[in-house]
mmCIF file of C-alpha atoms in Angstrom:
data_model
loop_
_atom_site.group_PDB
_atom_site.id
_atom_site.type_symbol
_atom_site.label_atom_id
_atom_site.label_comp_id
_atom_site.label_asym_id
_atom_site.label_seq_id
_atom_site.Cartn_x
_atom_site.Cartn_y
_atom_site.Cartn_z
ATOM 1 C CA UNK A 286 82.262 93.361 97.685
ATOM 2 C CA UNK A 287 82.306 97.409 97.769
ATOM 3 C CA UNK A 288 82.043 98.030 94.466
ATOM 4 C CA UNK A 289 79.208 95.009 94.518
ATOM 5 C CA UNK A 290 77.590 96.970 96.452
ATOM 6 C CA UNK A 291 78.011 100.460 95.171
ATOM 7 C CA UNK A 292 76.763 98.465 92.349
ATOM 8 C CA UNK A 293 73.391 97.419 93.851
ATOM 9 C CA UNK A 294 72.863 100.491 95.367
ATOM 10 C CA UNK A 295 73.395 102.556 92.344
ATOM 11 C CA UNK A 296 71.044 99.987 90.339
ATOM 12 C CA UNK A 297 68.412 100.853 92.768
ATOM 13 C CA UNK A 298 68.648 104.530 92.969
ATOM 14 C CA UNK A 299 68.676 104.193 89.038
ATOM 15 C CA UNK A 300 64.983 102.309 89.182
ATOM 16 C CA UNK A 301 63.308 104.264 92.031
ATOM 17 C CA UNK A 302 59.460 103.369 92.764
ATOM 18 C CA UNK A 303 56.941 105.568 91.146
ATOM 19 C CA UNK A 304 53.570 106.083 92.037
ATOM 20 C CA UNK A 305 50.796 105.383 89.962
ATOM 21 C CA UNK A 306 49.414 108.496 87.853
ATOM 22 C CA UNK A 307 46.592 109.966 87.993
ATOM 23 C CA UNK A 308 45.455 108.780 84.907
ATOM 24 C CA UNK A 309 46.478 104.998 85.941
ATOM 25 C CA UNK A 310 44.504 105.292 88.697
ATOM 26 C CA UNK A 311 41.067 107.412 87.013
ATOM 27 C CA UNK A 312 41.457 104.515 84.628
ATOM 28 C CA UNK A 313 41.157 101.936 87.254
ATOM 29 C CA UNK A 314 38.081 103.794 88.583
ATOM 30 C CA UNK A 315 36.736 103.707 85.447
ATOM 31 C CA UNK A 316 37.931 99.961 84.537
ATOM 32 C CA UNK A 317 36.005 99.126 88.371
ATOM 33 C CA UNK A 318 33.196 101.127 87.766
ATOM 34 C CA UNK A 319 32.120 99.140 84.199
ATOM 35 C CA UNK A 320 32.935 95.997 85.167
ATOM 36 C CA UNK A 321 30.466 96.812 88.544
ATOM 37 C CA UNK A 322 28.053 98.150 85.436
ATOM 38 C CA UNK A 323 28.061 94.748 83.750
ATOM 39 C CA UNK A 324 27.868 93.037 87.020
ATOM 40 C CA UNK A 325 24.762 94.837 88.587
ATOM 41 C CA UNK A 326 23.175 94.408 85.524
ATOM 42 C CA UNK A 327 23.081 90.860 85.328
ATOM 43 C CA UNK A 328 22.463 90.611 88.942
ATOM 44 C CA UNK A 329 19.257 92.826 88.065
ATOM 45 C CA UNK A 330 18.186 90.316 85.021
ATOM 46 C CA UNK A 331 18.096 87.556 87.382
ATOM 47 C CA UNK A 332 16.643 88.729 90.234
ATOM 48 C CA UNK A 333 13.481 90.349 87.964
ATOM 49 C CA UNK A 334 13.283 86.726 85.977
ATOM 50 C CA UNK A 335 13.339 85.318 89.877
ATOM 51 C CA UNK A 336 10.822 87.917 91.112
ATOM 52 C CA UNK A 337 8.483 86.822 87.782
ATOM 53 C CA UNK A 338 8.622 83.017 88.704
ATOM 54 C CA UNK A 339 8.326 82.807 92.263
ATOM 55 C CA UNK A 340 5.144 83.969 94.252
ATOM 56 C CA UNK A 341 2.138 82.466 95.569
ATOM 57 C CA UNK A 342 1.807 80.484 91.869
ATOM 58 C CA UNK A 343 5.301 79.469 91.306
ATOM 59 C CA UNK A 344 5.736 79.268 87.124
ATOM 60 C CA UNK A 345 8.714 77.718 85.329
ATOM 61 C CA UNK A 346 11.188 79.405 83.830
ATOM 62 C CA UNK A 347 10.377 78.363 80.585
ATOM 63 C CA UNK A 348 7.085 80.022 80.866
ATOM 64 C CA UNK A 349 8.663 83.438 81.822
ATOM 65 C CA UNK A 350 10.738 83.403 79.077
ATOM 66 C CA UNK A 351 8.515 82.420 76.463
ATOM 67 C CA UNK A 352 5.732 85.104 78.094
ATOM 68 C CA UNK A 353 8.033 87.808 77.368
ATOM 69 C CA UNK A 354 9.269 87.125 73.577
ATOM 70 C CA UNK A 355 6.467 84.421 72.838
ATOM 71 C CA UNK A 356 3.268 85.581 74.472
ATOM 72 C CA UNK A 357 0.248 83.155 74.106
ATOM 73 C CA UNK A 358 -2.944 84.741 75.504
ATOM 74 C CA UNK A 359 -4.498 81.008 75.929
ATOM 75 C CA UNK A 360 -1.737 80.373 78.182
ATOM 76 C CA UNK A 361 -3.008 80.784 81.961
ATOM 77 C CA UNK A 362 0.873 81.871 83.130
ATOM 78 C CA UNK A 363 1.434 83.655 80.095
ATOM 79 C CA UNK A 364 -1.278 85.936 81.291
ATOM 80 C CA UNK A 365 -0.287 86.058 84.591
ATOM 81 C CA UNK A 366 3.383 87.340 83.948
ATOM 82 C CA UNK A 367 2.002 89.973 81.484
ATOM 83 C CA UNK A 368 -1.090 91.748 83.353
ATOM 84 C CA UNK A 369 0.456 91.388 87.149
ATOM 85 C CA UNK A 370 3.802 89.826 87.427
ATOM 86 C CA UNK A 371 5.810 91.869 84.823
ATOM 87 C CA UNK A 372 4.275 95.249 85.317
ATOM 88 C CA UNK A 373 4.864 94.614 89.235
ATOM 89 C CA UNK A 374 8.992 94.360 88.931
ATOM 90 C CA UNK A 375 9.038 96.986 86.526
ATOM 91 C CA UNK A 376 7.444 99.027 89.404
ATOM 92 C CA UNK A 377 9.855 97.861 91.350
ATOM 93 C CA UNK A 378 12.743 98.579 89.574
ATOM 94 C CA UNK A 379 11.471 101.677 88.810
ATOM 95 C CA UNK A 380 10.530 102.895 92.589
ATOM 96 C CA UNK A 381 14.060 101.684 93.775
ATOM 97 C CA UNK A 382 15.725 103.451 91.436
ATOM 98 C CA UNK A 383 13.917 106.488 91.901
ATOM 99 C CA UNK A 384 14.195 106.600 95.873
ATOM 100 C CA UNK A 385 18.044 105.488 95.523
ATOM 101 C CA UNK A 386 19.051 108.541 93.119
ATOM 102 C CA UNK A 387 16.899 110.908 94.746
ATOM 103 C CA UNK A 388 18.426 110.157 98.043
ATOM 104 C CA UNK A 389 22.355 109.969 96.891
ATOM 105 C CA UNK A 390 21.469 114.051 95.124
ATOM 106 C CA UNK A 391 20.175 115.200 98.376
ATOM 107 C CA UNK A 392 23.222 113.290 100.088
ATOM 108 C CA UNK A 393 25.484 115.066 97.495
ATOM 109 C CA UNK A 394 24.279 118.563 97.631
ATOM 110 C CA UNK A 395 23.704 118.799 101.511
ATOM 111 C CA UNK A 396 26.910 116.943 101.984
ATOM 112 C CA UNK A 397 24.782 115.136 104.695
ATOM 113 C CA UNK A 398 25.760 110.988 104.778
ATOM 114 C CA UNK A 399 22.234 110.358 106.531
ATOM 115 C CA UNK A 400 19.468 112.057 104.155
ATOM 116 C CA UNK A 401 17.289 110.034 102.366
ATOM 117 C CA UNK A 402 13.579 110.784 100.595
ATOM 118 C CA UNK A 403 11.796 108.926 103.678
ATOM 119 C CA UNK A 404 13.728 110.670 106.571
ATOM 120 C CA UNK A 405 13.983 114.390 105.249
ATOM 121 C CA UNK A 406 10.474 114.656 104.788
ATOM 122 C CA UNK A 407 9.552 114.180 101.278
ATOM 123 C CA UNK A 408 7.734 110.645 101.535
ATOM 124 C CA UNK A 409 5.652 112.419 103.810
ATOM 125 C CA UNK A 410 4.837 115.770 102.293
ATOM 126 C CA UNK A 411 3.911 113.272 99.250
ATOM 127 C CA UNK A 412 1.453 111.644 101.465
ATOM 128 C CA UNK A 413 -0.548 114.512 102.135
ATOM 129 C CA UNK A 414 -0.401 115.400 98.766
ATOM 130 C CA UNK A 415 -2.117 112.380 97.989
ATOM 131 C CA UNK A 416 -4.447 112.031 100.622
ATOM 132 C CA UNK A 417 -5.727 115.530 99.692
ATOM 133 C CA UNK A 418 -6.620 114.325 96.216
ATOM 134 C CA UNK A 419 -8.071 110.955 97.136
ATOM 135 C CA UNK A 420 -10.378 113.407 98.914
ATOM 136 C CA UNK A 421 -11.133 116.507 96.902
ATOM 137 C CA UNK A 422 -10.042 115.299 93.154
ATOM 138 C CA UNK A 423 -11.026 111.680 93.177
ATOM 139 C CA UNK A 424 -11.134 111.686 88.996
ATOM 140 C CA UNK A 425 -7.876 113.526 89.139
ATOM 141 C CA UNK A 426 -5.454 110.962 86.374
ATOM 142 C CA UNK A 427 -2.257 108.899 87.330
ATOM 143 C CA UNK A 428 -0.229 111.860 86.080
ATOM 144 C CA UNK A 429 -1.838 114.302 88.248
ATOM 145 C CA UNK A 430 -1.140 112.219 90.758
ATOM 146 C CA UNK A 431 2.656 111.839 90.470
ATOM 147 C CA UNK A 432 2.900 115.807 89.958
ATOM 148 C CA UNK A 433 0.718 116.183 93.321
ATOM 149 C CA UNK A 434 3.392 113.682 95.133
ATOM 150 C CA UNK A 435 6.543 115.598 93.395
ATOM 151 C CA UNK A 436 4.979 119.226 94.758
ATOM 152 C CA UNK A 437 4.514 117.795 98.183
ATOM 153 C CA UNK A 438 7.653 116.129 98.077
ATOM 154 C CA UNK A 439 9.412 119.419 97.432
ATOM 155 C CA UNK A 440 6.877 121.251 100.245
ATOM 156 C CA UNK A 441 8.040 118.723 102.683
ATOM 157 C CA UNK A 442 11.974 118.837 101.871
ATOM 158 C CA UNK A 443 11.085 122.655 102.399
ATOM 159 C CA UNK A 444 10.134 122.455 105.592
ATOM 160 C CA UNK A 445 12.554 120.423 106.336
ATOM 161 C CA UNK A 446 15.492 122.544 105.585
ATOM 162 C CA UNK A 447 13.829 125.401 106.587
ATOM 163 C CA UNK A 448 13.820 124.399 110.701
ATOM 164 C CA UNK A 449 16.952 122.914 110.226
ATOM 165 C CA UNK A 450 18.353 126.552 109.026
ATOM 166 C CA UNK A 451 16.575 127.728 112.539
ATOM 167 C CA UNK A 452 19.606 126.405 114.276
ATOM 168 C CA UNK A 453 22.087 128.864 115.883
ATOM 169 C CA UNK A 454 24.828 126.451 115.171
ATOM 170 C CA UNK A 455 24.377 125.255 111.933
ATOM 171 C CA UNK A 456 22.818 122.824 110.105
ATOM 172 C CA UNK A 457 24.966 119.891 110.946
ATOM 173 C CA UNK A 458 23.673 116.417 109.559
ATOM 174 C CA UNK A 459 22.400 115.105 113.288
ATOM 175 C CA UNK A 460 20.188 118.147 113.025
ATOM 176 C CA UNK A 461 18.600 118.065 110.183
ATOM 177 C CA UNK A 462 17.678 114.283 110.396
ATOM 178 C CA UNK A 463 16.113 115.213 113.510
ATOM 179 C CA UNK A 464 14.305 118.404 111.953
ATOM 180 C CA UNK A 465 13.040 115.627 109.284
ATOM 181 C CA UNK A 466 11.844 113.188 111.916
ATOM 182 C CA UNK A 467 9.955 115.953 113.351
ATOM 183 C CA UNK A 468 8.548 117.064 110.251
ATOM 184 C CA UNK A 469 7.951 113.701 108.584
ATOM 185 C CA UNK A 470 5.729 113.222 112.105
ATOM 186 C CA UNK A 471 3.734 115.843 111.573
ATOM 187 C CA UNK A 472 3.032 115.807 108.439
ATOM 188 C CA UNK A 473 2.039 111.736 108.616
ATOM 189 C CA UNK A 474 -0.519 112.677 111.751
ATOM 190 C CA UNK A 475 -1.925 115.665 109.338
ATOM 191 C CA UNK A 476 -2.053 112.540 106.674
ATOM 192 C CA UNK A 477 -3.753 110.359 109.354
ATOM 193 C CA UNK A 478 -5.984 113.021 110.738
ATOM 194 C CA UNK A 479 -7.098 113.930 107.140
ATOM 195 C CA UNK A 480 -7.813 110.133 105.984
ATOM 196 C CA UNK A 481 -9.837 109.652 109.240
ATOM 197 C CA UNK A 482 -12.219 112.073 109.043
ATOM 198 C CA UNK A 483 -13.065 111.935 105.333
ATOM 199 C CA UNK A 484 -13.160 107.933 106.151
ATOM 200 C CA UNK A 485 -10.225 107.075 103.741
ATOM 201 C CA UNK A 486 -7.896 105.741 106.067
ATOM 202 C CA UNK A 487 -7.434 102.039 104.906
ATOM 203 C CA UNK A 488 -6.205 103.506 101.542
ATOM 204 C CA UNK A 489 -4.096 105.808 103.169
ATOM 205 C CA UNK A 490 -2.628 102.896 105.835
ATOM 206 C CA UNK A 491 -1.550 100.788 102.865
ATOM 207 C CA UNK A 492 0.295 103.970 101.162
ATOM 208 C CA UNK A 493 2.111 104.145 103.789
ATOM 209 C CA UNK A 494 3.258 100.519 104.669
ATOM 210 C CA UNK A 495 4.084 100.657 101.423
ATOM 211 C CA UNK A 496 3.267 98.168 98.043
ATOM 212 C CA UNK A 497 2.977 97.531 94.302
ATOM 213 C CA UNK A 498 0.041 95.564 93.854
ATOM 214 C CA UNK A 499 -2.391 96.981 91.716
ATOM 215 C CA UNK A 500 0.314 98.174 88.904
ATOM 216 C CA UNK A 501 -0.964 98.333 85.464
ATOM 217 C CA UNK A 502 1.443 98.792 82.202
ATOM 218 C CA UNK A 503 -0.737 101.840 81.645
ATOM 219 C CA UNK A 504 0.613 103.552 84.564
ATOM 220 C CA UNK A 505 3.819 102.731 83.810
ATOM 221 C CA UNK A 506 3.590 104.109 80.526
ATOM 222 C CA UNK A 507 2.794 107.126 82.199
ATOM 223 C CA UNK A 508 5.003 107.198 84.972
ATOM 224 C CA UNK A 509 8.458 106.426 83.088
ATOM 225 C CA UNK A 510 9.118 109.121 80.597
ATOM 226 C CA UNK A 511 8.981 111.692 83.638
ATOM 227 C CA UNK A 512 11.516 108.351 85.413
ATOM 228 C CA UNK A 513 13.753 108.729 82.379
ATOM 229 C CA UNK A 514 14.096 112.395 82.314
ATOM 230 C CA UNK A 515 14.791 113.021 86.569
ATOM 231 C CA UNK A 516 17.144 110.251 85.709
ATOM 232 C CA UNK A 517 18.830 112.149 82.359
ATOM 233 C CA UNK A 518 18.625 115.054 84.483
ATOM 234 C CA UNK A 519 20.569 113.596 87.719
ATOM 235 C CA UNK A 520 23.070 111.615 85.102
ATOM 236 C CA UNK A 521 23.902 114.987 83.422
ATOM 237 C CA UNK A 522 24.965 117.297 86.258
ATOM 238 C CA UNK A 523 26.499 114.308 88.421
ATOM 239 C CA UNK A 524 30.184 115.796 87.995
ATOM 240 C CA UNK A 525 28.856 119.030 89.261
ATOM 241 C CA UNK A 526 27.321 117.336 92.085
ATOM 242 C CA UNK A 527 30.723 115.677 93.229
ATOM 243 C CA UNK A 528 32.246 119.290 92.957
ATOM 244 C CA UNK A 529 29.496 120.526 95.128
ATOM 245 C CA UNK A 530 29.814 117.597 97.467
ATOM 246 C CA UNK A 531 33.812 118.459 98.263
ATOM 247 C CA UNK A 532 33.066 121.507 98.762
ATOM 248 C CA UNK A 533 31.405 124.551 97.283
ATOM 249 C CA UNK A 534 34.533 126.983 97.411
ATOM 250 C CA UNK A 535 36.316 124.159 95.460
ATOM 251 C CA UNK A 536 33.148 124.095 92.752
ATOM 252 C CA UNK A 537 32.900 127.504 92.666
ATOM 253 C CA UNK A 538 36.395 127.884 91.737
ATOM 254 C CA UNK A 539 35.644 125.981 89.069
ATOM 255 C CA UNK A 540 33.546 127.704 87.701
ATOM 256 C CA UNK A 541 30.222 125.575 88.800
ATOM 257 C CA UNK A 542 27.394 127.314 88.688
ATOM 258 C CA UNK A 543 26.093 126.584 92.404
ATOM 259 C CA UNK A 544 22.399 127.866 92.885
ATOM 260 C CA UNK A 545 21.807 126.073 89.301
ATOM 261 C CA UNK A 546 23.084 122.942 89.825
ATOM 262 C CA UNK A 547 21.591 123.002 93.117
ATOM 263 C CA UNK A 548 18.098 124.198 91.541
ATOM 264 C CA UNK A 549 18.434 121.013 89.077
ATOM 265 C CA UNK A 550 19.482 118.743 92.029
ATOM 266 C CA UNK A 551 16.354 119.365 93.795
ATOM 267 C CA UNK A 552 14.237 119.125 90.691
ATOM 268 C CA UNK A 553 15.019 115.730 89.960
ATOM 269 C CA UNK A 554 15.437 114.530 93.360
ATOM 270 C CA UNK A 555 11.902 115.827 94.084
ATOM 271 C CA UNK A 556 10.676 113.668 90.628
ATOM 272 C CA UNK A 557 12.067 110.821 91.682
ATOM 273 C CA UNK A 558 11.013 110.717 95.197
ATOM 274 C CA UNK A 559 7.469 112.223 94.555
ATOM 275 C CA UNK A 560 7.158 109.709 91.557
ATOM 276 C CA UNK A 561 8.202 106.198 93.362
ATOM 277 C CA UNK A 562 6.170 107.220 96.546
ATOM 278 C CA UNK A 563 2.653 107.412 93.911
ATOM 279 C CA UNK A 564 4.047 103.731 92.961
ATOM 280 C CA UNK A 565 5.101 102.168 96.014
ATOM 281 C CA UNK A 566 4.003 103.977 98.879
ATOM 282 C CA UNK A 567 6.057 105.801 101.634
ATOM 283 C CA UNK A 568 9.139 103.487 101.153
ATOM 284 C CA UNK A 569 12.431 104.788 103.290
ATOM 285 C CA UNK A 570 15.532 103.787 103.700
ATOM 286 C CA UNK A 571 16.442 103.274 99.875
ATOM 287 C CA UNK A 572 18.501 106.139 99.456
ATOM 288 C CA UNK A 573 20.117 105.870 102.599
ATOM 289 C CA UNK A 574 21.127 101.629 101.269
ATOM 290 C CA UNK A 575 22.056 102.052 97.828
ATOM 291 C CA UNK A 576 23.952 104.783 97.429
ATOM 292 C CA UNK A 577 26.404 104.240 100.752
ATOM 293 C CA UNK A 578 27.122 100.832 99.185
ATOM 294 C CA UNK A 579 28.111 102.444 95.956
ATOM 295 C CA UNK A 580 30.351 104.719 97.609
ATOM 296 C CA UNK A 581 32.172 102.087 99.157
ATOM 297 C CA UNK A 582 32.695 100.364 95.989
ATOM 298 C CA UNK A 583 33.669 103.447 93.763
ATOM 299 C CA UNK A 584 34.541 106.388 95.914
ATOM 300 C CA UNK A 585 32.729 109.879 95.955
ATOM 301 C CA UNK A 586 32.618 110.269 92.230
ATOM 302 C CA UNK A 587 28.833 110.917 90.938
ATOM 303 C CA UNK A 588 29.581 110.211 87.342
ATOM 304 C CA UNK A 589 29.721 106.676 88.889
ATOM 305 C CA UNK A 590 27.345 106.878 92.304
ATOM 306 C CA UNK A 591 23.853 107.896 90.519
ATOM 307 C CA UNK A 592 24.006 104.731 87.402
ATOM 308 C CA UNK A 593 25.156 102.205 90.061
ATOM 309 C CA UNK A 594 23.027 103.276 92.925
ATOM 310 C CA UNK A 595 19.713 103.217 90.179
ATOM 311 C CA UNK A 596 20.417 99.955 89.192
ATOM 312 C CA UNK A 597 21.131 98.544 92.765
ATOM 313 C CA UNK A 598 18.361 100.543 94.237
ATOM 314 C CA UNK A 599 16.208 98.534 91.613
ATOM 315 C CA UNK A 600 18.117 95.084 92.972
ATOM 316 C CA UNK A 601 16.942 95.748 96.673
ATOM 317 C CA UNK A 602 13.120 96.546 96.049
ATOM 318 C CA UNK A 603 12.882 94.034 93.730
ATOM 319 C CA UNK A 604 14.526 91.312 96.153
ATOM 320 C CA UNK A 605 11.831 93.440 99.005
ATOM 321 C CA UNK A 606 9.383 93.105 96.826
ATOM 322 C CA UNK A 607 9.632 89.587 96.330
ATOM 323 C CA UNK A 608 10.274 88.687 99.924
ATOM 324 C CA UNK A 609 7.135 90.175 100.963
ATOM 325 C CA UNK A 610 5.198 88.259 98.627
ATOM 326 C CA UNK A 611 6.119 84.923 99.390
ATOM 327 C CA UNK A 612 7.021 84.687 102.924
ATOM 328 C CA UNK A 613 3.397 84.708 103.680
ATOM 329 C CA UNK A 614 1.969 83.872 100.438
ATOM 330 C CA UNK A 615 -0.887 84.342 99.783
ATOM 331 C CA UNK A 616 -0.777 86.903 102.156
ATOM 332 C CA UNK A 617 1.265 90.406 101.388
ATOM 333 C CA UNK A 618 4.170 91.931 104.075
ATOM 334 C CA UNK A 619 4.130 96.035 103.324
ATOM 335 C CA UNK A 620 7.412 96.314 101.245
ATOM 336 C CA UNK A 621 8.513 99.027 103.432
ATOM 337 C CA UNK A 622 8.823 96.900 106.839
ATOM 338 C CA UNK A 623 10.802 94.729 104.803
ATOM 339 C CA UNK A 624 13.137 97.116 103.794
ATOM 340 C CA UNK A 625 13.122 98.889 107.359
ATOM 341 C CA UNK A 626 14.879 95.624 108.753
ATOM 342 C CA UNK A 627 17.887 96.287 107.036
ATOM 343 C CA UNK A 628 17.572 99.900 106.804
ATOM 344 C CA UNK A 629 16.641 100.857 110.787
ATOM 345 C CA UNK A 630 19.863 99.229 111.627
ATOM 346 C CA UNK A 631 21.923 100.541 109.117
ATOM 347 C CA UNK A 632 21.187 104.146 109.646
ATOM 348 C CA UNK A 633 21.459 103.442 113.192
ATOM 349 C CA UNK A 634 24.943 102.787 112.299
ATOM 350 C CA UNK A 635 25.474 105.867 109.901
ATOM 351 C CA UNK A 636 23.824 108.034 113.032
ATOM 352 C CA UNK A 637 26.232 106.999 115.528
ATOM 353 C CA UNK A 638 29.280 107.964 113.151
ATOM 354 C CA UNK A 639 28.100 111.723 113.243
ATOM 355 C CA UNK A 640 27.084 111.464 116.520
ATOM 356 C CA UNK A 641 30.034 114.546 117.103
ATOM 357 C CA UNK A 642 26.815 116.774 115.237
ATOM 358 C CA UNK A 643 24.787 116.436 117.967
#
């Protein structure tokens, strides 16, 4: 029995447990992180061929389909998925992936878990933007437009940071949200005030709740090349944004090059805010949903936060989209108080796990 045993014991001592490398395991990251690819993906397909059947006319299926790759312009719903219903989700998709990177770069780069486009300010330094050229450049183009929204997007982050800095004990996360509340109030009653007086406030009320009606292809065929490149842009420094968001003595070490990765980080954060709010209106809340559920699902890694966050940022204004248009059909909810129902509570939640910032 002993040498049994010394037997077993030696057997196991011979065959100790190993850990899993580190290449097992950035393998599995990567293994999770397509197979969450493929899965989003579909999960986009069908909620955009949902979100092109239902609404106040529901169409068949068939008729979606054969829309697309089979357009007849004597068909009635044919016509009706082309000039409104398709250029609509593409919006949509478009706006939530837009609001969903920008806010998981400024989340990154601040190292702040509650910043997002609509709560740091840059929804509303947008919407003055635009009010001022509703008002004084009424012929200005579509592109103008979205360049006016980026500038005031990156004026209103400015401000932002900038009273946030004023703090004698640092710019913890608690107090920069509420510098952003404070700033995104001020610069919506300027809005208001503004759109009053010059008798443009309906416009400017509608901005703000948030919407996509009205979308044409053309100015989505304006609107998405400057999408695609914020996007390139954000997809192309996202492993020096996960340096930068452990720490910026560990990136710096690395040889990151800080104030231009930064510099890049706002760029295309500021695009892709400033671009979905001249789509959809002062929409918050997406970059605060989107990329926190990514994070859960695939860690702090950026290579893998900003292509799943797009993509389920896209999901969750599409689904908005399409909830506000037929719970009260025929009848429009803003898009924004839709999304506000999941996204008030949420960051409620987020806000009372750094409530040690205050």
């Amino acid at each position: 029995m002993e040498i049994l045993a010394s037997n077993v014991h030696e057997s196991s001592i011979s065959r100790p447990y190993s850990e899993p490398s580190p290449d097992t395991i950035k393998g599995a990251k990567k293994l999770s992180f397509f197979l969450l690819l493929i899965l989003f993906f579909l999960l986009l397909i069908g909620v955009l061929i949902l979100a092109m059947a239902l609404g106040a006319k529901k169409i068949p299926f068939s008729d979606v389909f054969l829309s697309i790759f089979a357009f007849d312009e004597m068909v009635t719903n044919h016509q009706v998925i082309q000039s409104i219903r398709l250029p609509r989700v593409l919006a949509a998709m478009a706006t939530g992936a837009g609001f969903a990177v920008s806010g998981a770069i400024i989340q990154g780069i601040s190292r702040n878990p509650l910043a997002d486009s609509g709560i740091l300010g840059l929804n509303a330094g947008a919407g003055v933007m635009l009010v001022i050229a509703m008002i004084f450049l009424p012929t200005l183009t579509f592109t103008g437009s979205l360049w006016l929204c980026i500038i005031g997007a990156a004026l209103g982050a400015g401000l932002v940071f900038s009273v946030g800095l004023l703090s004698k004990r640092g710019l913890t996360p608690i107090r920069l949200v509420l510098a952003g509340v404070a700033i995104s109030s001020m610069l919506t009653a300027l809005s208001e005030g503004i759109s009053i007086f010059f008798s443009v406030s309906q416009q400017v009320a509608f901005w703000y709740g948030g919407g996509l009606s009205g979308i044409s292809m053309a100015h989505l065929q304006q609107m998405l090349p400057w999408m695609i490149l914020a996007l390139l842009l954000a997809i192309a420094i996202s492993k020096s944004i996960t340096l930068l968001y452990v720490g910026e003595e560990t990136a710096q070490g690395l040889g990151v090059n800080i104030k231009l990765i930064k510099s890049l980080s706002l760029l295309s954060a500021f695009m892709l805010a400033g671009i979905s709010c001249a789509l959809a209106g002062s929409v918050s809340f997406i970059g605060l949903l989107a990329p926190h559920l990514v994070r859960y699902l695939v860690g702090v890694d950026y290579r893998f936060i900003i292509p799943l966050s797009a993509i389920l940022g896209a999901i969750i204004v599409v689904l908005t989209d399409l909830v506000a248009r037929i719970v009260n059909a025929p009848y429009e909810i803003p898009v924004g108080a839709v999304i506000a129902v999941i996204g008030i509570p949420f960051f409620l939640f987020l806000a009372r796990k750094e409530r040690r910032g205050l």
